[in-house]
């Protein structure tokens, strides 16, 4: 994996290398080597036994590519927000 | 012997009892404990591994035993999301059943986000001839999709914080049980190191997949097994076998239909 940045549907996705030396100093070396950010906000993720990635907040979609996963999460989050808005509007009417 | 059945077939009394037990487990912190435990182990072999099905069977059984402390007749009902796939379903999602928990427990559901699997996909999966081809497809997409379809807490690592989790996983467990009965004697296949038949399950080091292969030995059946329930009753009458004991006494039997070894139920202990 390499540091990477992409813009996707008005969102900014970044894979940023962590300061491993700093992590070791603070004994949190189990943290992933790369930090995933969407719009500068950290997105927590982990790796399943086969090496594929999942997000803490979007845990049931698994891929081998973190940037692709971030894009899927953005799509999912937008869809879920729309659904919630529709439900709320329906309740108000 | 408890019979787990489709939520649609719960009587009013059973439905109310189940809801009250859920509220009780929330108030005592048990639901949050299960959610935390699931999140803690999520990346440690309970998903995307051959332990996926046995680990969740054990978890569900322990949760059911917690419910049974509230009332001994409770069994976890199941939600078949290939059939009940409408977010406007008045029976499932209204405030008289699982709908009430959305605002009450701040679950942030977004019903209808994403896809659900079809009955045809489930049928295809049921015809897989080996465990190694069966469980990966049952887990993803069949199991994964309803998590995202419900959304909110159900879509994150701590998904057991939404009671829908237990009805969904009860259905997944039923599909495993159904497949086992249709494929007697098919061997458990390990997907990697420490994920074998006799390797300990995360969180419960004294429990292995071998302990949970036979769900009858764990003290429950499913409603699709109706004809054999009479046989179970006869078996109980003839042998005195009374099924799982919720106060923690192990019970066991051998089930020739499943072609597997005897199993034992776990014991739960909790400080009052």
Short mmCIF file of N, CA, C and O in Angstrom, two decimals, chain B residues 19-122:
data_model
loop_
_atom_site.label_atom_id
_atom_site.label_comp_id
_atom_site.label_asym_id
_atom_site.label_seq_id
_atom_site.Cartn_x
_atom_site.Cartn_y
_atom_site.Cartn_z
N UNK B 19 -40.22 -9.13 23.58
CA UNK B 19 -39.92 -7.69 23.64
C UNK B 19 -39.56 -7.27 25.05
O UNK B 19 -38.60 -6.51 25.26
N UNK B 20 -40.31 -7.76 26.01
CA UNK B 20 -40.02 -7.41 27.41
C UNK B 20 -38.65 -7.91 27.84
O UNK B 20 -37.93 -7.24 28.58
N UNK B 21 -38.30 -9.10 27.36
CA UNK B 21 -36.98 -9.65 27.70
C UNK B 21 -35.87 -8.82 27.08
O UNK B 21 -34.82 -8.59 27.71
N UNK B 22 -36.08 -8.35 25.85
CA UNK B 22 -35.07 -7.49 25.20
C UNK B 22 -34.89 -6.20 26.00
O UNK B 22 -33.76 -5.76 26.26
N UNK B 23 -36.00 -5.61 26.40
CA UNK B 23 -35.92 -4.37 27.18
C UNK B 23 -35.19 -4.61 28.50
O UNK B 23 -34.38 -3.79 28.94
N UNK B 24 -35.46 -5.77 29.07
CA UNK B 24 -34.79 -6.13 30.32
C UNK B 24 -33.29 -6.28 30.12
O UNK B 24 -32.48 -5.78 30.92
N UNK B 25 -32.90 -6.98 29.04
CA UNK B 25 -31.46 -7.18 28.79
C UNK B 25 -30.76 -5.87 28.45
O UNK B 25 -29.56 -5.71 28.72
N UNK B 26 -31.48 -4.95 27.86
CA UNK B 26 -30.88 -3.63 27.61
C UNK B 26 -30.66 -2.89 28.92
O UNK B 26 -29.60 -2.31 29.15
N UNK B 27 -31.67 -2.96 29.77
CA UNK B 27 -31.58 -2.21 31.04
C UNK B 27 -30.50 -2.76 31.95
O UNK B 27 -29.93 -2.03 32.76
N UNK B 28 -30.20 -4.05 31.82
CA UNK B 28 -29.17 -4.64 32.66
C UNK B 28 -27.78 -4.60 32.01
O UNK B 28 -26.81 -5.09 32.58
N UNK B 29 -27.72 -4.05 30.80
CA UNK B 29 -26.42 -3.89 30.15
C UNK B 29 -25.96 -5.09 29.35
O UNK B 29 -24.88 -5.06 28.75
N UNK B 30 -26.77 -6.15 29.31
CA UNK B 30 -26.34 -7.38 28.63
C UNK B 30 -26.25 -7.16 27.12
O UNK B 30 -25.31 -7.63 26.46
N UNK B 31 -27.20 -6.45 26.56
CA UNK B 31 -27.16 -6.22 25.10
C UNK B 31 -25.91 -5.45 24.73
O UNK B 31 -25.23 -5.78 23.75
N UNK B 32 -25.59 -4.46 25.50
CA UNK B 32 -24.37 -3.68 25.21
C UNK B 32 -23.12 -4.55 25.36
O UNK B 32 -22.14 -4.38 24.63
N UNK B 33 -23.15 -5.48 26.30
CA UNK B 33 -21.99 -6.39 26.47
C UNK B 33 -21.82 -7.27 25.22
O UNK B 33 -20.70 -7.48 24.75
N UNK B 34 -22.93 -7.79 24.71
CA UNK B 34 -22.84 -8.62 23.50
C UNK B 34 -22.35 -7.81 22.31
O UNK B 34 -21.57 -8.28 21.50
N UNK B 35 -22.83 -6.57 22.21
CA UNK B 35 -22.41 -5.70 21.10
C UNK B 35 -20.91 -5.42 21.19
O UNK B 35 -20.19 -5.48 20.19
N UNK B 36 -20.46 -5.14 22.40
CA UNK B 36 -19.04 -4.83 22.60
C UNK B 36 -18.16 -6.06 22.29
O UNK B 36 -17.11 -5.95 21.67
N UNK B 37 -18.64 -7.21 22.73
CA UNK B 37 -17.88 -8.45 22.50
C UNK B 37 -17.75 -8.72 20.99
O UNK B 37 -16.68 -9.09 20.50
N UNK B 38 -18.83 -8.54 20.27
CA UNK B 38 -18.80 -8.75 18.82
C UNK B 38 -17.84 -7.79 18.14
O UNK B 38 -17.04 -8.18 17.28
N UNK B 39 -17.88 -6.53 18.55
CA UNK B 39 -16.98 -5.53 17.97
C UNK B 39 -15.52 -5.87 18.28
O UNK B 39 -14.64 -5.76 17.41
N UNK B 40 -15.28 -6.31 19.48
CA UNK B 40 -13.91 -6.63 19.92
C UNK B 40 -13.29 -7.76 19.09
O UNK B 40 -12.10 -7.76 18.80
N UNK B 41 -14.12 -8.73 18.72
CA UNK B 41 -13.59 -9.91 18.01
C UNK B 41 -13.79 -9.86 16.50
O UNK B 41 -13.44 -10.81 15.80
N UNK B 42 -14.38 -8.79 16.01
CA UNK B 42 -14.81 -8.74 14.61
C UNK B 42 -13.70 -9.15 13.64
O UNK B 42 -13.92 -9.90 12.69
N UNK B 43 -12.49 -8.62 13.89
CA UNK B 43 -11.39 -8.87 12.94
C UNK B 43 -10.53 -10.06 13.36
O UNK B 43 -9.43 -10.25 12.84
N UNK B 44 -11.00 -10.82 14.33
CA UNK B 44 -10.16 -11.88 14.90
C UNK B 44 -10.70 -13.28 14.63
O UNK B 44 -10.55 -14.18 15.45
N UNK B 45 -11.35 -13.43 13.48
CA UNK B 45 -11.73 -14.78 13.07
C UNK B 45 -13.18 -15.15 13.23
O UNK B 45 -13.57 -16.27 12.91
N UNK B 46 -14.00 -14.21 13.70
CA UNK B 46 -15.44 -14.54 13.80
C UNK B 46 -16.15 -14.22 12.49
O UNK B 46 -17.31 -14.57 12.31
N UNK B 47 -15.47 -13.49 11.62
CA UNK B 47 -15.99 -13.23 10.28
C UNK B 47 -14.95 -13.63 9.24
O UNK B 47 -13.76 -13.62 9.50
N UNK B 48 -15.49 -13.94 8.05
CA UNK B 48 -14.68 -14.38 6.92
C UNK B 48 -13.74 -15.52 7.30
O UNK B 48 -12.54 -15.54 6.95
N UNK B 49 -14.29 -16.46 8.03
CA UNK B 49 -13.53 -17.65 8.40
C UNK B 49 -14.50 -18.80 8.64
O UNK B 49 -15.71 -18.60 8.78
N UNK B 50 -13.93 -20.00 8.71
CA UNK B 50 -14.75 -21.18 8.96
C UNK B 50 -15.39 -21.15 10.35
O UNK B 50 -16.28 -21.95 10.64
N UNK B 51 -14.95 -20.26 11.23
CA UNK B 51 -15.57 -20.12 12.56
C UNK B 51 -16.77 -19.19 12.55
O UNK B 51 -17.43 -19.02 13.58
N UNK B 52 -17.05 -18.55 11.40
CA UNK B 52 -18.18 -17.60 11.35
C UNK B 52 -19.47 -18.24 11.86
O UNK B 52 -20.14 -17.71 12.76
N UNK B 53 -19.84 -19.38 11.29
CA UNK B 53 -21.11 -20.00 11.68
C UNK B 53 -21.09 -20.55 13.11
O UNK B 53 -22.00 -20.26 13.89
N UNK B 54 -20.08 -21.34 13.48
CA UNK B 54 -20.09 -21.84 14.86
C UNK B 54 -19.99 -20.74 15.92
O UNK B 54 -20.64 -20.84 16.97
N UNK B 55 -19.20 -19.69 15.65
CA UNK B 55 -19.07 -18.63 16.66
C UNK B 55 -20.41 -17.95 16.89
O UNK B 55 -20.82 -17.72 18.03
N UNK B 56 -21.11 -17.65 15.81
CA UNK B 56 -22.39 -16.97 15.97
C UNK B 56 -23.47 -17.90 16.53
O UNK B 56 -24.38 -17.44 17.22
N UNK B 57 -23.35 -19.21 16.27
CA UNK B 57 -24.29 -20.15 16.89
C UNK B 57 -24.12 -20.13 18.41
O UNK B 57 -25.09 -20.09 19.15
N UNK B 58 -22.88 -20.16 18.84
CA UNK B 58 -22.60 -20.12 20.28
C UNK B 58 -23.08 -18.79 20.88
O UNK B 58 -23.69 -18.77 21.95
N UNK B 59 -22.81 -17.71 20.19
CA UNK B 59 -23.22 -16.40 20.70
C UNK B 59 -24.73 -16.31 20.84
O UNK B 59 -25.26 -15.84 21.85
N UNK B 60 -25.43 -16.78 19.80
CA UNK B 60 -26.89 -16.73 19.81
C UNK B 60 -27.46 -17.58 20.95
O UNK B 60 -28.42 -17.19 21.62
N UNK B 61 -26.85 -18.74 21.14
CA UNK B 61 -27.30 -19.63 22.21
C UNK B 61 -27.14 -18.96 23.57
O UNK B 61 -28.03 -19.02 24.43
N UNK B 62 -26.01 -18.31 23.77
CA UNK B 62 -25.77 -17.62 25.04
C UNK B 62 -26.75 -16.46 25.23
O UNK B 62 -27.22 -16.20 26.34
N UNK B 63 -27.04 -15.77 24.12
CA UNK B 63 -28.00 -14.67 24.22
C UNK B 63 -29.39 -15.23 24.55
O UNK B 63 -30.11 -14.67 25.38
N UNK B 64 -29.74 -16.33 23.91
CA UNK B 64 -31.05 -16.95 24.18
C UNK B 64 -31.15 -17.38 25.65
O UNK B 64 -32.20 -17.25 26.27
N UNK B 65 -30.04 -17.87 26.18
CA UNK B 65 -30.06 -18.27 27.58
C UNK B 65 -30.25 -17.06 28.50
O UNK B 65 -30.88 -17.17 29.55
N UNK B 66 -29.71 -15.93 28.09
CA UNK B 66 -29.95 -14.70 28.86
C UNK B 66 -31.43 -14.32 28.80
O UNK B 66 -32.01 -13.91 29.80
N UNK B 67 -32.03 -14.44 27.61
CA UNK B 67 -33.46 -14.15 27.47
C UNK B 67 -34.28 -15.09 28.34
O UNK B 67 -35.29 -14.71 28.94
N UNK B 68 -33.83 -16.34 28.42
CA UNK B 68 -34.59 -17.36 29.16
C UNK B 68 -34.51 -17.17 30.67
O UNK B 68 -35.31 -17.75 31.40
N UNK B 69 -33.56 -16.37 31.10
CA UNK B 69 -33.55 -16.02 32.53
C UNK B 69 -34.78 -15.15 32.83
O UNK B 69 -35.39 -15.25 33.89
N UNK B 70 -35.15 -14.32 31.84
CA UNK B 70 -36.36 -13.50 31.99
C UNK B 70 -37.61 -14.37 31.94
O UNK B 70 -38.54 -14.21 32.73
N UNK B 71 -37.64 -15.30 30.97
CA UNK B 71 -38.76 -16.25 30.89
C UNK B 71 -38.26 -17.53 30.21
O UNK B 71 -37.77 -17.46 29.08
N UNK B 72 -38.40 -18.68 30.85
CA UNK B 72 -37.79 -19.91 30.33
C UNK B 72 -38.34 -20.40 28.99
O UNK B 72 -37.70 -21.21 28.33
N UNK B 73 -39.50 -19.90 28.57
CA UNK B 73 -40.09 -20.38 27.32
C UNK B 73 -39.65 -19.59 26.09
O UNK B 73 -40.06 -19.91 24.97
N UNK B 74 -38.84 -18.57 26.30
CA UNK B 74 -38.45 -17.74 25.16
C UNK B 74 -37.46 -18.47 24.27
O UNK B 74 -36.52 -19.11 24.75
N UNK B 75 -37.69 -18.37 22.96
CA UNK B 75 -36.68 -18.75 21.98
C UNK B 75 -36.53 -17.57 21.02
O UNK B 75 -37.46 -16.77 20.88
N UNK B 76 -35.38 -17.47 20.38
CA UNK B 76 -35.17 -16.36 19.45
C UNK B 76 -35.93 -16.65 18.16
O UNK B 76 -35.76 -17.72 17.58
N UNK B 77 -36.78 -15.71 17.73
CA UNK B 77 -37.45 -15.90 16.43
C UNK B 77 -36.51 -15.51 15.30
O UNK B 77 -35.49 -14.87 15.54
N UNK B 78 -36.84 -15.92 14.08
CA UNK B 78 -35.98 -15.55 12.96
C UNK B 78 -36.70 -14.65 11.96
O UNK B 78 -37.92 -14.65 11.86
N UNK B 79 -35.90 -13.87 11.27
CA UNK B 79 -36.37 -12.98 10.20
C UNK B 79 -35.78 -13.48 8.89
O UNK B 79 -34.57 -13.42 8.71
N UNK B 80 -36.64 -13.96 7.99
CA UNK B 80 -36.21 -14.40 6.66
C UNK B 80 -36.29 -13.19 5.73
O UNK B 80 -37.37 -12.84 5.24
N UNK B 81 -35.15 -12.57 5.49
CA UNK B 81 -35.14 -11.31 4.74
C UNK B 81 -35.31 -11.51 3.25
O UNK B 81 -35.42 -10.54 2.50
N UNK B 82 -35.36 -12.77 2.79
CA UNK B 82 -35.70 -12.98 1.37
C UNK B 82 -37.21 -12.90 1.16
O UNK B 82 -37.68 -12.67 0.05
N UNK B 83 -37.96 -13.10 2.22
CA UNK B 83 -39.42 -13.05 2.15
C UNK B 83 -39.93 -11.71 2.71
O UNK B 83 -40.70 -11.01 2.05
N UNK B 84 -39.51 -11.39 3.92
CA UNK B 84 -39.93 -10.14 4.55
C UNK B 84 -38.92 -9.06 4.20
O UNK B 84 -38.03 -8.73 5.00
N UNK B 85 -39.09 -8.53 2.99
CA UNK B 85 -38.07 -7.62 2.44
C UNK B 85 -38.62 -6.22 2.19
O UNK B 85 -38.10 -5.50 1.35
N UNK B 86 -39.67 -5.88 2.90
CA UNK B 86 -40.31 -4.58 2.71
C UNK B 86 -40.14 -3.73 3.96
O UNK B 86 -40.59 -4.13 5.04
N UNK B 87 -39.53 -2.56 3.79
CA UNK B 87 -39.28 -1.70 4.96
C UNK B 87 -40.57 -1.12 5.55
O UNK B 87 -40.56 -0.56 6.65
N UNK B 88 -41.67 -1.27 4.79
CA UNK B 88 -42.96 -0.79 5.30
C UNK B 88 -43.80 -1.92 5.90
O UNK B 88 -44.99 -1.72 6.19
N UNK B 89 -43.17 -3.07 6.07
CA UNK B 89 -43.88 -4.21 6.65
C UNK B 89 -44.44 -3.81 8.03
O UNK B 89 -43.68 -3.51 8.95
N UNK B 90 -45.78 -3.80 8.15
CA UNK B 90 -46.36 -3.33 9.41
C UNK B 90 -46.11 -4.27 10.59
O UNK B 90 -46.12 -3.84 11.74
N UNK B 91 -45.87 -5.53 10.28
CA UNK B 91 -45.71 -6.48 11.39
C UNK B 91 -44.32 -6.40 12.02
O UNK B 91 -44.16 -6.38 13.24
N UNK B 92 -43.31 -6.32 11.17
CA UNK B 92 -41.94 -6.41 11.66
C UNK B 92 -41.41 -5.08 12.18
O UNK B 92 -40.78 -4.99 13.22
N UNK B 93 -41.67 -4.02 11.39
CA UNK B 93 -40.98 -2.76 11.66
C UNK B 93 -41.84 -1.74 12.40
O UNK B 93 -41.40 -0.61 12.61
N UNK B 94 -43.08 -2.10 12.74
CA UNK B 94 -43.89 -1.08 13.42
C UNK B 94 -43.52 -1.01 14.90
O UNK B 94 -42.72 -1.78 15.42
N UNK B 95 -44.14 -0.05 15.57
CA UNK B 95 -43.74 0.21 16.97
C UNK B 95 -44.25 -0.82 17.95
O UNK B 95 -43.91 -0.77 19.14
N UNK B 96 -45.07 -1.76 17.46
CA UNK B 96 -45.49 -2.85 18.35
C UNK B 96 -44.47 -3.98 18.36
O UNK B 96 -44.57 -4.91 19.16
N UNK B 97 -43.53 -3.91 17.41
CA UNK B 97 -42.49 -4.96 17.41
C UNK B 97 -41.11 -4.29 17.36
O UNK B 97 -40.79 -3.50 18.24
N UNK B 98 -40.34 -4.54 16.34
CA UNK B 98 -38.94 -4.08 16.40
C UNK B 98 -38.76 -2.60 16.06
O UNK B 98 -37.70 -2.03 16.32
N UNK B 99 -39.80 -1.98 15.48
CA UNK B 99 -39.69 -0.57 15.14
C UNK B 99 -39.43 0.33 16.34
O UNK B 99 -38.72 1.33 16.24
N UNK B 100 -39.98 -0.05 17.48
CA UNK B 100 -39.88 0.80 18.67
C UNK B 100 -38.45 1.03 19.13
O UNK B 100 -38.13 2.04 19.76
N UNK B 101 -37.57 0.09 18.81
CA UNK B 101 -36.20 0.20 19.33
C UNK B 101 -35.37 1.24 18.58
O UNK B 101 -34.33 1.68 19.09
N UNK B 102 -35.80 1.62 17.40
CA UNK B 102 -35.00 2.54 16.60
C UNK B 102 -34.77 3.86 17.33
O UNK B 102 -33.63 4.30 17.49
N UNK B 103 -35.84 4.47 17.77
CA UNK B 103 -35.67 5.74 18.49
C UNK B 103 -35.28 5.50 19.94
O UNK B 103 -34.46 6.21 20.51
N UNK B 104 -35.84 4.43 20.52
CA UNK B 104 -35.59 4.14 21.94
C UNK B 104 -34.11 3.90 22.22
O UNK B 104 -33.56 4.38 23.22
N UNK B 105 -33.44 3.19 21.32
CA UNK B 105 -32.02 2.85 21.53
C UNK B 105 -31.09 3.59 20.57
O UNK B 105 -29.92 3.24 20.44
N UNK B 106 -31.65 4.57 19.87
CA UNK B 106 -30.87 5.41 18.94
C UNK B 106 -30.06 4.56 17.95
O UNK B 106 -28.83 4.65 17.88
N UNK B 107 -30.80 3.76 17.20
CA UNK B 107 -30.13 2.79 16.31
C UNK B 107 -29.82 3.37 14.93
O UNK B 107 -29.11 2.75 14.15
N UNK B 108 -30.39 4.50 14.60
CA UNK B 108 -30.11 5.20 13.32
C UNK B 108 -30.35 4.30 12.10
O UNK B 108 -29.61 4.35 11.12
N UNK B 109 -31.38 3.49 12.14
CA UNK B 109 -31.66 2.61 11.00
C UNK B 109 -31.99 3.42 9.76
O UNK B 109 -32.51 4.54 9.86
N UNK B 110 -31.71 2.86 8.62
CA UNK B 110 -32.09 3.46 7.33
C UNK B 110 -32.61 2.32 6.47
O UNK B 110 -31.97 1.90 5.50
N UNK B 111 -33.76 1.80 6.84
CA UNK B 111 -34.29 0.59 6.20
C UNK B 111 -34.39 0.73 4.70
O UNK B 111 -34.93 1.71 4.20
N UNK B 112 -33.84 -0.23 4.00
CA UNK B 112 -33.90 -0.20 2.54
C UNK B 112 -32.61 0.28 1.90
O UNK B 112 -32.54 0.44 0.69
N UNK B 113 -31.57 0.53 2.72
CA UNK B 113 -30.28 0.95 2.16
C UNK B 113 -29.56 -0.29 1.63
O UNK B 113 -29.10 -1.13 2.41
N UNK B 114 -29.45 -0.38 0.34
CA UNK B 114 -28.75 -1.53 -0.23
C UNK B 114 -29.71 -2.64 -0.61
O UNK B 114 -30.93 -2.49 -0.58
N UNK B 115 -29.12 -3.77 -0.94
CA UNK B 115 -29.88 -4.91 -1.47
C UNK B 115 -30.06 -6.00 -0.42
O UNK B 115 -29.34 -6.05 0.57
N UNK B 116 -31.04 -6.87 -0.69
CA UNK B 116 -31.19 -8.11 0.07
C UNK B 116 -31.02 -9.28 -0.89
O UNK B 116 -31.24 -9.13 -2.09
N UNK B 117 -30.64 -10.41 -0.37
CA UNK B 117 -30.51 -11.59 -1.23
C UNK B 117 -31.88 -12.17 -1.56
O UNK B 117 -32.86 -11.94 -0.85
N UNK B 118 -31.93 -12.94 -2.63
CA UNK B 118 -33.19 -13.56 -3.05
C UNK B 118 -33.30 -14.99 -2.52
O UNK B 118 -32.29 -15.61 -2.16
N UNK B 119 -34.52 -15.50 -2.55
CA UNK B 119 -34.74 -16.89 -2.15
C UNK B 119 -33.98 -17.84 -3.07
O UNK B 119 -33.49 -18.89 -2.64
N UNK B 120 -33.86 -17.44 -4.33
CA UNK B 120 -33.13 -18.28 -5.29
C UNK B 120 -31.65 -18.38 -4.92
O UNK B 120 -31.05 -19.46 -5.01
N UNK B 121 -31.09 -17.25 -4.46
CA UNK B 121 -29.68 -17.26 -4.04
C UNK B 121 -29.48 -18.18 -2.84
O UNK B 121 -28.48 -18.91 -2.73
N UNK B 122 -30.46 -18.16 -1.94
CA UNK B 122 -30.38 -19.03 -0.76
C UNK B 122 -30.49 -20.50 -1.18
O UNK B 122 -29.75 -21.36 -0.69
#
